[in-house]
Amino acid sequence: MEELNIKTFLSYVERVDRGLLSLVGKFRMEEREGKIFLFTEDRKLKENIESFLLTKFGNGFRDKVVVLLEGEESDGSPGVRKKAAEGLNVKYSFNNFVVGEGNRLAYEVALEVANSPGSLYNPLFIYGGVGLGKTHLLQAIGNFCVEKGYHVVYKSANDFSEEMVEAIKTGSVKEFRNRYRSIDLLLLDDIQFLSGKTRTQVEFFNIFNHMFLKEKQIVLASDRHPKELKDVSDRLVSRFEGGLVVEICLDELTKLEIIKRKLCELKIEVQDRIVESLMEQTSNNVRDIEGTIRGLKLRGVEHLKRKKVSVNDLEKIKLYTAVHFGIEPEELTGSKRSKKVNRARHIAFYLCRKLTDASLIEIARAFNRNDHSTVIYGIRKIEEERRKDRKLNYIISFLEKHIGDRL
Ligand code: ADP
Ligand code: MG
């Protein structure tokens, strides 16, 4: 349809159905924000035209035509309320999100924001690797707020950009802006895709400021920290950093819990052996984990084939780690608990896990440990410290590369 105003709307309706035209004639009409508003005092008439529009144009008519009872403003209308949940999928909630060390902070602030949008951290910026639950948390916030009657829009930065390009093409940039100005909560996902899209960034910057000043909540997700975003304007980056920036990670223990939960959800018996294999064979990506578990459901547990682990590799990791820290390899497998040896041992656990396909049990065995929970504990400690301690982070990156090249 060409640009929508009352005249073009009426001639369009006439072309589609003359009966509909005479029905439309019974309404008071207004054109606003690129939409046609139809008002009547007759509830029955309102229902009639809605079902008529629905059969003729499908659900999409609600983007163009709003039917209201006289005196009822748009936020009360069913049409707008439908739109209030744009982009949301009810399968994501806070309840079905497994919380642990690596994602606790992100989860907790997301919940706080959902409880009082606009007033705490604005924007909330969640970043982290693929498949770690960023979209899940954004959607959970959205679903939570829709229930409370907020007008919510969830969108990926890519879709946002496409929508804007379309608006430019059809000369409806003003309507595009207005649409976002009436939102209470904007969830914009995969912000890294704003990279290099200068015009989109300008539009988003304006929408951002408008919402921010009106204390409307903005939640953003990205695969990297705002500072690491490429080709995104400095002023946007500084807005992103102006609220709260939290990282989301997946540690071994949480991964274990997620595996157990997902097995339960799919009614697969939770045997230690299966859990252990899944721990080994899946990367730190919950989407992969879900995929592998669905595969189990379809093809049975035989599908979980063991990969061969080279004992040699574990020995090499022990040797190189020991040399790096100036201790004997035997000290790593021994029971000595000095700070230095302990730290080196934990790093060696971590490297074995990262660089080989060895299971936790196999690593425990290689280090003369009876219990693989010692290994989990050590790995977790390094995961944690690595995030906080830049020097340690550097040492481990170096060892990963140095040893990885020699396996
Ligand atoms: P991201 O947006 O970070 O790439 P998603 O939020 O899309 O990741 O998560 C990928 C899949 O893993 C989704 O199906 C999501 O429901 C699930 N998932 C991620 N983290 C968790 C968690 N902590 N508990 C339960 N499911 C999770
Ligand atoms: Mg995502």
JSON list of N, CA and C and ligand atoms in Angstrom, two decimals, residues 131 134-136 154 189-190 287, ligand 2:
[
{"chain": "A", "resi": 131, "resn": "GLY", "atom": "N", "xyz": [25.49, -18.73, 23.19]},
{"chain": "A", "resi": 131, "resn": "GLY", "atom": "CA", "xyz": [24.74, -19.82, 23.84]},
{"chain": "A", "resi": 131, "resn": "GLY", "atom": "C", "xyz": [24.84, -19.84, 25.35]},
{"chain": "A", "resi": 134, "resn": "LYS", "atom": "N", "xyz": [22.04, -15.13, 27.13]},
{"chain": "A", "resi": 134, "resn": "LYS", "atom": "CA", "xyz": [21.76, -13.69, 27.05]},
{"chain": "A", "resi": 134, "resn": "LYS", "atom": "C", "xyz": [20.34, -13.45, 26.54]},
{"chain": "A", "resi": 135, "resn": "THR", "atom": "N", "xyz": [20.03, -14.08, 25.40]},
{"chain": "A", "resi": 135, "resn": "THR", "atom": "CA", "xyz": [18.69, -13.93, 24.85]},
{"chain": "A", "resi": 135, "resn": "THR", "atom": "C", "xyz": [17.65, -14.43, 25.84]},
{"chain": "A", "resi": 136, "resn": "HIS", "atom": "N", "xyz": [17.97, -15.53, 26.48]},
{"chain": "A", "resi": 136, "resn": "HIS", "atom": "CA", "xyz": [17.04, -16.09, 27.48]},
{"chain": "A", "resi": 136, "resn": "HIS", "atom": "C", "xyz": [16.71, -15.05, 28.55]},
{"chain": "A", "resi": 154, "resn": "TYR", "atom": "N", "xyz": [10.95, -6.63, 21.99]},
{"chain": "A", "resi": 154, "resn": "TYR", "atom": "CA", "xyz": [12.22, -7.36, 21.90]},
{"chain": "A", "resi": 154, "resn": "TYR", "atom": "C", "xyz": [12.62, -7.39, 20.43]},
{"chain": "A", "resi": 189, "resn": "ASP", "atom": "N", "xyz": [18.80, -7.07, 21.19]},
{"chain": "A", "resi": 189, "resn": "ASP", "atom": "CA", "xyz": [19.71, -8.21, 21.30]},
{"chain": "A", "resi": 189, "resn": "ASP", "atom": "C", "xyz": [20.81, -8.13, 20.24]},
{"chain": "A", "resi": 190, "resn": "ASP", "atom": "N", "xyz": [21.91, -8.78, 20.50]},
{"chain": "A", "resi": 190, "resn": "ASP", "atom": "CA", "xyz": [23.02, -8.87, 19.54]},
{"chain": "A", "resi": 190, "resn": "ASP", "atom": "C", "xyz": [23.45, -7.50, 19.02]},
{"chain": "A", "resi": 287, "resn": "ARG", "atom": "N", "xyz": [23.30, -23.96, 24.01]},
{"chain": "A", "resi": 287, "resn": "ARG", "atom": "CA", "xyz": [22.55, -24.35, 22.82]},
{"chain": "A", "resi": 287, "resn": "ARG", "atom": "C", "xyz": [23.05, -25.69, 22.31]},
{"chain": "B", "resi": 2, "resn": "MG", "atom": "MG", "xyz": [21.27, -14.58, 21.70]}
]
